[in-house]
């Protein structure tokens, strides 16, 4: 089987809106070879109300392979073309403040996501909880946590916000970024929190870009 031309991607995705159906079209059949011989065993299937339910199948390493391949970006169902957008995006706990407040947003929302994800992976707990007394997600409580951890939003940020006069009924929790960090001490902790604050900024224009973050002293010395 011949390989695809250099300018043709191995996999293309088509989104059928508004149902977000992801169709993967494989242009290079070689990448299917390790998986096509596999058949789902009978014990991996069951029937419920006349429907077939399939259990997940492992797509781990093949025998003889020492390690996994390079990580690949996938699932671009929420990817956008252009620079400035509006609308609700991101999971609740990782949602940037500007998105919560209904403001226009750019790729800087991804920097906020990187910061909250790094915190999850390093600290083994969420930085923000965002739940009200009913244990359901609450924008009011999420924003209150952001104020407690990051300090109040700057006036210049609020002036850009169409909901700047909005008032929510949520008490500020007694938490700080410093107290939420549990594993580091001394200068290493100071450097880590400084690194986090480069991403977790109210104003997206104040967030550092990816190239700048890669040059951060804490990350380079990690």
PDB file of C-alpha atoms in Angstrom:
ATOM      1  CA  UNK A   1       0.000   0.000   0.000  1.00  0.00           C
ATOM      2  CA  UNK A   2       1.371   3.361  -0.945  1.00  0.00           C
ATOM      3  CA  UNK A   3       1.600   6.176   1.542  1.00  0.00           C
ATOM      4  CA  UNK A   4      -0.370   9.387   1.244  1.00  0.00           C
ATOM      5  CA  UNK A   5       1.117  12.396  -0.536  1.00  0.00           C
ATOM      6  CA  UNK A   6       3.169  14.601   1.849  1.00  0.00           C
ATOM      7  CA  UNK A   7       0.577  17.375   1.835  1.00  0.00           C
ATOM      8  CA  UNK A   8      -2.337  15.067   2.673  1.00  0.00           C
ATOM      9  CA  UNK A   9      -3.069  14.501   6.380  1.00  0.00           C
ATOM     10  CA  UNK A  10      -3.339  10.942   7.614  1.00  0.00           C
ATOM     11  CA  UNK A  11      -6.645  11.662   9.259  1.00  0.00           C
ATOM     12  CA  UNK A  12      -9.239  14.282   8.451  1.00  0.00           C
ATOM     13  CA  UNK A  13     -12.241  15.231  10.535  1.00  0.00           C
ATOM     14  CA  UNK A  14     -15.645  16.387   9.381  1.00  0.00           C
ATOM     15  CA  UNK A  15     -18.084  17.939  11.837  1.00  0.00           C
ATOM     16  CA  UNK A  16     -21.793  17.624  11.082  1.00  0.00           C
ATOM     17  CA  UNK A  17     -23.380  20.513  12.973  1.00  0.00           C
ATOM     18  CA  UNK A  18     -25.400  20.971  15.093  1.00  0.00           C
ATOM     19  CA  UNK A  19     -24.983  17.404  16.325  1.00  0.00           C
ATOM     20  CA  UNK A  20     -21.163  17.496  16.562  1.00  0.00           C
ATOM     21  CA  UNK A  21     -20.778  14.191  14.766  1.00  0.00           C
ATOM     22  CA  UNK A  22     -17.079  13.540  14.245  1.00  0.00           C
ATOM     23  CA  UNK A  23     -16.236  11.587  11.112  1.00  0.00           C
ATOM     24  CA  UNK A  24     -12.644  10.427  10.856  1.00  0.00           C
ATOM     25  CA  UNK A  25     -11.503   9.665   7.329  1.00  0.00           C
ATOM     26  CA  UNK A  26      -8.299   7.633   7.201  1.00  0.00           C
ATOM     27  CA  UNK A  27      -6.207   8.385   4.131  1.00  0.00           C
ATOM     28  CA  UNK A  28      -3.257   6.179   4.993  1.00  0.00           C
ATOM     29  CA  UNK A  29      -4.403   2.620   5.611  1.00  0.00           C
ATOM     30  CA  UNK A  30      -1.047   1.653   7.124  1.00  0.00           C
ATOM     31  CA  UNK A  31      -2.012   3.223  10.443  1.00  0.00           C
ATOM     32  CA  UNK A  32      -4.921   0.774  10.723  1.00  0.00           C
ATOM     33  CA  UNK A  33      -2.790  -2.344  10.428  1.00  0.00           C
ATOM     34  CA  UNK A  34      -2.032  -2.832  14.147  1.00  0.00           C
ATOM     35  CA  UNK A  35      -5.740  -2.615  15.005  1.00  0.00           C
ATOM     36  CA  UNK A  36      -7.719  -4.170  12.143  1.00  0.00           C
ATOM     37  CA  UNK A  37      -6.979  -7.835  13.049  1.00  0.00           C
ATOM     38  CA  UNK A  38      -8.491  -7.316  16.488  1.00  0.00           C
ATOM     39  CA  UNK A  39     -12.049  -8.445  17.025  1.00  0.00           C
ATOM     40  CA  UNK A  40     -14.139  -7.558  20.045  1.00  0.00           C
ATOM     41  CA  UNK A  41     -14.588 -10.734  22.145  1.00  0.00           C
ATOM     42  CA  UNK A  42     -18.126 -11.838  22.933  1.00  0.00           C
ATOM     43  CA  UNK A  43     -17.634 -11.058  26.621  1.00  0.00           C
ATOM     44  CA  UNK A  44     -17.030  -7.431  25.618  1.00  0.00           C
ATOM     45  CA  UNK A  45     -20.588  -7.090  24.316  1.00  0.00           C
ATOM     46  CA  UNK A  46     -24.000  -7.339  25.907  1.00  0.00           C
ATOM     47  CA  UNK A  47     -27.593  -6.639  24.904  1.00  0.00           C
ATOM     48  CA  UNK A  48     -29.734  -4.114  26.780  1.00  0.00           C
ATOM     49  CA  UNK A  49     -33.290  -3.409  25.618  1.00  0.00           C
ATOM     50  CA  UNK A  50     -32.479  -4.793  22.196  1.00  0.00           C
ATOM     51  CA  UNK A  51     -29.352  -2.662  21.786  1.00  0.00           C
ATOM     52  CA  UNK A  52     -25.766  -3.864  21.661  1.00  0.00           C
ATOM     53  CA  UNK A  53     -23.482  -2.302  24.293  1.00  0.00           C
ATOM     54  CA  UNK A  54     -19.749  -2.541  23.576  1.00  0.00           C
ATOM     55  CA  UNK A  55     -17.174  -2.286  26.316  1.00  0.00           C
ATOM     56  CA  UNK A  56     -14.052  -0.206  25.715  1.00  0.00           C
ATOM     57  CA  UNK A  57     -11.193  -1.928  23.954  1.00  0.00           C
ATOM     58  CA  UNK A  58      -7.599  -1.245  24.871  1.00  0.00           C
ATOM     59  CA  UNK A  59      -5.556   0.514  22.205  1.00  0.00           C
ATOM     60  CA  UNK A  60      -2.302   0.151  24.105  1.00  0.00           C
ATOM     61  CA  UNK A  61       1.096  -0.837  22.820  1.00  0.00           C
ATOM     62  CA  UNK A  62       1.486  -3.723  20.451  1.00  0.00           C
ATOM     63  CA  UNK A  63       3.841  -6.558  21.365  1.00  0.00           C
ATOM     64  CA  UNK A  64       7.402  -5.657  20.505  1.00  0.00           C
ATOM     65  CA  UNK A  65       6.833  -1.916  20.855  1.00  0.00           C
ATOM     66  CA  UNK A  66       8.967  -0.485  23.631  1.00  0.00           C
ATOM     67  CA  UNK A  67       7.078   2.757  24.145  1.00  0.00           C
ATOM     68  CA  UNK A  68       4.104   4.778  23.018  1.00  0.00           C
ATOM     69  CA  UNK A  69       4.406   7.115  20.065  1.00  0.00           C
ATOM     70  CA  UNK A  70       4.349  10.887  20.211  1.00  0.00           C
ATOM     71  CA  UNK A  71       1.207  12.482  21.669  1.00  0.00           C
ATOM     72  CA  UNK A  72      -1.215  13.674  19.002  1.00  0.00           C
ATOM     73  CA  UNK A  73      -3.714  16.514  19.268  1.00  0.00           C
ATOM     74  CA  UNK A  74      -7.223  15.322  18.468  1.00  0.00           C
ATOM     75  CA  UNK A  75     -10.925  16.111  18.937  1.00  0.00           C
ATOM     76  CA  UNK A  76     -11.201  19.532  17.363  1.00  0.00           C
ATOM     77  CA  UNK A  77     -14.977  19.698  17.805  1.00  0.00           C
ATOM     78  CA  UNK A  78     -14.691  23.055  19.605  1.00  0.00           C
ATOM     79  CA  UNK A  79     -11.889  24.474  17.435  1.00  0.00           C
ATOM     80  CA  UNK A  80     -12.629  27.901  15.959  1.00  0.00           C
ATOM     81  CA  UNK A  81     -11.285  29.749  12.934  1.00  0.00           C
ATOM     82  CA  UNK A  82     -10.438  33.395  13.468  1.00  0.00           C
ATOM     83  CA  UNK A  83      -9.160  35.588  16.276  1.00  0.00           C
ATOM     84  CA  UNK A  84     -12.119  36.878  18.293  1.00  0.00           C
ATOM     85  CA  UNK A  85     -15.174  34.856  19.309  1.00  0.00           C
ATOM     86  CA  UNK A  86     -18.160  34.869  21.629  1.00  0.00           C
ATOM     87  CA  UNK A  87     -20.194  32.140  23.244  1.00  0.00           C
ATOM     88  CA  UNK A  88     -19.852  29.553  25.969  1.00  0.00           C
ATOM     89  CA  UNK A  89     -16.878  27.187  25.766  1.00  0.00           C
ATOM     90  CA  UNK A  90     -14.686  25.132  28.100  1.00  0.00           C
ATOM     91  CA  UNK A  91     -15.634  22.755  30.940  1.00  0.00           C
ATOM     92  CA  UNK A  92     -17.065  24.453  34.019  1.00  0.00           C
ATOM     93  CA  UNK A  93     -13.999  24.167  36.265  1.00  0.00           C
ATOM     94  CA  UNK A  94     -11.604  25.308  33.538  1.00  0.00           C
ATOM     95  CA  UNK A  95     -13.690  28.164  32.164  1.00  0.00           C
ATOM     96  CA  UNK A  96     -11.836  31.464  31.852  1.00  0.00           C
ATOM     97  CA  UNK A  97     -13.408  34.424  33.701  1.00  0.00           C
ATOM     98  CA  UNK A  98     -14.107  36.378  30.512  1.00  0.00           C
ATOM     99  CA  UNK A  99     -16.085  33.445  29.117  1.00  0.00           C
ATOM    100  CA  UNK A 100     -18.075  33.156  32.349  1.00  0.00           C
ATOM    101  CA  UNK A 101     -18.958  36.856  32.089  1.00  0.00           C
ATOM    102  CA  UNK A 102     -20.049  36.635  28.452  1.00  0.00           C
ATOM    103  CA  UNK A 103     -17.152  38.649  27.024  1.00  0.00           C
ATOM    104  CA  UNK A 104     -15.441  38.218  23.676  1.00  0.00           C
ATOM    105  CA  UNK A 105     -12.556  35.773  23.861  1.00  0.00           C
ATOM    106  CA  UNK A 106      -9.428  34.845  21.917  1.00  0.00           C
ATOM    107  CA  UNK A 107      -6.848  32.066  22.019  1.00  0.00           C
ATOM    108  CA  UNK A 108      -5.735  33.428  25.407  1.00  0.00           C
ATOM    109  CA  UNK A 109      -8.535  31.346  26.949  1.00  0.00           C
ATOM    110  CA  UNK A 110      -6.352  28.336  26.125  1.00  0.00           C
ATOM    111  CA  UNK A 111      -3.579  29.777  28.290  1.00  0.00           C
ATOM    112  CA  UNK A 112      -6.026  29.887  31.196  1.00  0.00           C
ATOM    113  CA  UNK A 113      -6.884  26.236  30.494  1.00  0.00           C
ATOM    114  CA  UNK A 114      -3.219  25.267  30.509  1.00  0.00           C
ATOM    115  CA  UNK A 115      -2.801  26.902  33.904  1.00  0.00           C
ATOM    116  CA  UNK A 116      -5.750  25.122  35.503  1.00  0.00           C
ATOM    117  CA  UNK A 117      -4.710  21.808  33.944  1.00  0.00           C
ATOM    118  CA  UNK A 118      -1.108  22.122  35.166  1.00  0.00           C
ATOM    119  CA  UNK A 119      -2.479  22.804  38.632  1.00  0.00           C
ATOM    120  CA  UNK A 120      -4.664  19.676  38.492  1.00  0.00           C
ATOM    121  CA  UNK A 121      -1.793  17.468  37.366  1.00  0.00           C
ATOM    122  CA  UNK A 122       0.774  18.866  39.792  1.00  0.00           C
ATOM    123  CA  UNK A 123      -1.396  19.384  42.873  1.00  0.00           C
ATOM    124  CA  UNK A 124      -3.780  16.447  42.326  1.00  0.00           C
ATOM    125  CA  UNK A 125      -6.832  18.593  43.055  1.00  0.00           C
ATOM    126  CA  UNK A 126      -8.846  21.282  41.283  1.00  0.00           C
ATOM    127  CA  UNK A 127      -7.910  24.896  41.867  1.00  0.00           C
ATOM    128  CA  UNK A 128     -11.555  25.959  41.493  1.00  0.00           C
ATOM    129  CA  UNK A 129     -14.618  24.062  42.669  1.00  0.00           C
ATOM    130  CA  UNK A 130     -17.405  26.300  41.382  1.00  0.00           C
ATOM    131  CA  UNK A 131     -20.299  24.614  43.159  1.00  0.00           C
ATOM    132  CA  UNK A 132     -23.046  26.199  45.186  1.00  0.00           C
ATOM    133  CA  UNK A 133     -24.823  24.900  48.309  1.00  0.00           C
ATOM    134  CA  UNK A 134     -26.873  22.545  46.126  1.00  0.00           C
ATOM    135  CA  UNK A 135     -23.613  20.916  44.951  1.00  0.00           C
ATOM    136  CA  UNK A 136     -24.311  22.034  41.367  1.00  0.00           C
ATOM    137  CA  UNK A 137     -22.160  24.319  39.243  1.00  0.00           C
ATOM    138  CA  UNK A 138     -22.610  27.997  40.013  1.00  0.00           C
ATOM    139  CA  UNK A 139     -21.024  30.865  38.069  1.00  0.00           C
ATOM    140  CA  UNK A 140     -21.436  33.063  41.145  1.00  0.00           C
ATOM    141  CA  UNK A 141     -19.402  30.727  43.352  1.00  0.00           C
ATOM    142  CA  UNK A 142     -16.819  30.117  40.632  1.00  0.00           C
ATOM    143  CA  UNK A 143     -16.238  33.862  40.264  1.00  0.00           C
ATOM    144  CA  UNK A 144     -16.114  34.257  44.053  1.00  0.00           C
ATOM    145  CA  UNK A 145     -13.345  31.651  44.191  1.00  0.00           C
ATOM    146  CA  UNK A 146     -11.455  33.478  41.449  1.00  0.00           C
ATOM    147  CA  UNK A 147     -11.658  36.724  43.434  1.00  0.00           C
ATOM    148  CA  UNK A 148     -10.411  34.977  46.583  1.00  0.00           C
ATOM    149  CA  UNK A 149      -7.495  33.290  44.805  1.00  0.00           C
ATOM    150  CA  UNK A 150      -6.491  35.940  42.253  1.00  0.00           C
ATOM    151  CA  UNK A 151      -7.724  39.114  43.905  1.00  0.00           C
ATOM    152  CA  UNK A 152     -10.456  41.391  42.539  1.00  0.00           C
ATOM    153  CA  UNK A 153     -10.634  41.884  38.764  1.00  0.00           C
ATOM    154  CA  UNK A 154      -9.001  45.085  37.481  1.00  0.00           C
ATOM    155  CA  UNK A 155     -11.252  47.981  36.534  1.00  0.00           C
ATOM    156  CA  UNK A 156      -9.965  47.921  32.944  1.00  0.00           C
ATOM    157  CA  UNK A 157     -11.149  44.319  32.659  1.00  0.00           C
ATOM    158  CA  UNK A 158     -14.607  45.103  34.049  1.00  0.00           C
ATOM    159  CA  UNK A 159     -14.993  48.027  31.658  1.00  0.00           C
ATOM    160  CA  UNK A 160     -14.830  45.552  28.766  1.00  0.00           C
ATOM    161  CA  UNK A 161     -17.461  43.339  30.344  1.00  0.00           C
ATOM    162  CA  UNK A 162     -21.129  43.708  29.311  1.00  0.00           C
ATOM    163  CA  UNK A 163     -22.120  42.155  32.652  1.00  0.00           C
ATOM    164  CA  UNK A 164     -19.919  44.417  34.782  1.00  0.00           C
ATOM    165  CA  UNK A 165     -22.934  45.587  36.819  1.00  0.00           C
ATOM    166  CA  UNK A 166     -23.961  42.027  37.587  1.00  0.00           C
ATOM    167  CA  UNK A 167     -24.225  41.208  41.291  1.00  0.00           C
ATOM    168  CA  UNK A 168     -24.133  37.671  42.582  1.00  0.00           C
ATOM    169  CA  UNK A 169     -24.973  36.301  45.996  1.00  0.00           C
ATOM    170  CA  UNK A 170     -21.874  34.321  46.901  1.00  0.00           C
ATOM    171  CA  UNK A 171     -19.550  34.861  49.850  1.00  0.00           C
ATOM    172  CA  UNK A 172     -15.821  34.937  49.185  1.00  0.00           C
ATOM    173  CA  UNK A 173     -14.244  31.700  50.434  1.00  0.00           C
ATOM    174  CA  UNK A 174     -11.260  31.911  52.763  1.00  0.00           C
ATOM    175  CA  UNK A 175      -8.707  30.515  50.298  1.00  0.00           C
ATOM    176  CA  UNK A 176      -5.551  31.811  48.635  1.00  0.00           C
ATOM    177  CA  UNK A 177      -3.322  30.548  45.869  1.00  0.00           C
ATOM    178  CA  UNK A 178      -0.468  30.156  48.361  1.00  0.00           C
ATOM    179  CA  UNK A 179      -2.526  28.050  50.781  1.00  0.00           C
ATOM    180  CA  UNK A 180      -3.910  25.894  47.968  1.00  0.00           C
ATOM    181  CA  UNK A 181      -0.399  24.785  46.968  1.00  0.00           C
ATOM    182  CA  UNK A 182       0.517  21.764  49.118  1.00  0.00           C
ATOM    183  CA  UNK A 183       3.753  20.224  47.894  1.00  0.00           C
ATOM    184  CA  UNK A 184       6.444  22.883  47.494  1.00  0.00           C
ATOM    185  CA  UNK A 185       8.398  25.036  49.909  1.00  0.00           C
ATOM    186  CA  UNK A 186      10.631  28.072  49.883  1.00  0.00           C
ATOM    187  CA  UNK A 187      11.916  29.509  46.626  1.00  0.00           C
ATOM    188  CA  UNK A 188      10.597  26.603  44.581  1.00  0.00           C
ATOM    189  CA  UNK A 189       7.063  27.363  45.744  1.00  0.00           C
ATOM    190  CA  UNK A 190       7.488  31.069  45.022  1.00  0.00           C
ATOM    191  CA  UNK A 191       8.692  30.316  41.487  1.00  0.00           C
ATOM    192  CA  UNK A 192       5.849  27.865  40.839  1.00  0.00           C
ATOM    193  CA  UNK A 193       3.164  30.305  41.978  1.00  0.00           C
ATOM    194  CA  UNK A 194       4.766  33.053  39.907  1.00  0.00           C
ATOM    195  CA  UNK A 195       4.588  30.702  36.914  1.00  0.00           C
ATOM    196  CA  UNK A 196       0.908  29.982  37.592  1.00  0.00           C
ATOM    197  CA  UNK A 197       0.069  33.683  37.862  1.00  0.00           C
ATOM    198  CA  UNK A 198       1.462  34.238  34.380  1.00  0.00           C
ATOM    199  CA  UNK A 199      -1.442  32.145  33.081  1.00  0.00           C
ATOM    200  CA  UNK A 200      -4.181  32.801  35.628  1.00  0.00           C
ATOM    201  CA  UNK A 201      -4.872  36.459  34.964  1.00  0.00           C
ATOM    202  CA  UNK A 202      -8.289  38.099  34.845  1.00  0.00           C
ATOM    203  CA  UNK A 203      -7.335  40.167  31.823  1.00  0.00           C
ATOM    204  CA  UNK A 204      -6.441  37.862  28.905  1.00  0.00           C
ATOM    205  CA  UNK A 205      -4.050  40.506  27.558  1.00  0.00           C
ATOM    206  CA  UNK A 206      -1.959  40.049  30.710  1.00  0.00           C
ATOM    207  CA  UNK A 207      -1.563  36.303  30.231  1.00  0.00           C
ATOM    208  CA  UNK A 208       1.770  35.196  28.856  1.00  0.00           C
ATOM    209  CA  UNK A 209       1.855  33.359  25.549  1.00  0.00           C
ATOM    210  CA  UNK A 210       3.082  29.786  25.106  1.00  0.00           C
ATOM    211  CA  UNK A 211       6.580  30.781  23.981  1.00  0.00           C
ATOM    212  CA  UNK A 212       7.057  33.015  27.012  1.00  0.00           C
ATOM    213  CA  UNK A 213       5.837  30.284  29.342  1.00  0.00           C
ATOM    214  CA  UNK A 214       8.348  27.811  27.932  1.00  0.00           C
ATOM    215  CA  UNK A 215      11.096  30.191  29.016  1.00  0.00           C
ATOM    216  CA  UNK A 216       9.817  30.458  32.583  1.00  0.00           C
ATOM    217  CA  UNK A 217      12.574  29.701  35.149  1.00  0.00           C
ATOM    218  CA  UNK A 218      10.440  27.285  37.171  1.00  0.00           C
ATOM    219  CA  UNK A 219       9.459  25.241  34.124  1.00  0.00           C
ATOM    220  CA  UNK A 220      13.005  25.136  32.760  1.00  0.00           C
ATOM    221  CA  UNK A 221      14.362  23.971  36.123  1.00  0.00           C
ATOM    222  CA  UNK A 222      11.580  21.476  36.804  1.00  0.00           C
TER     223      UNK A 222
END
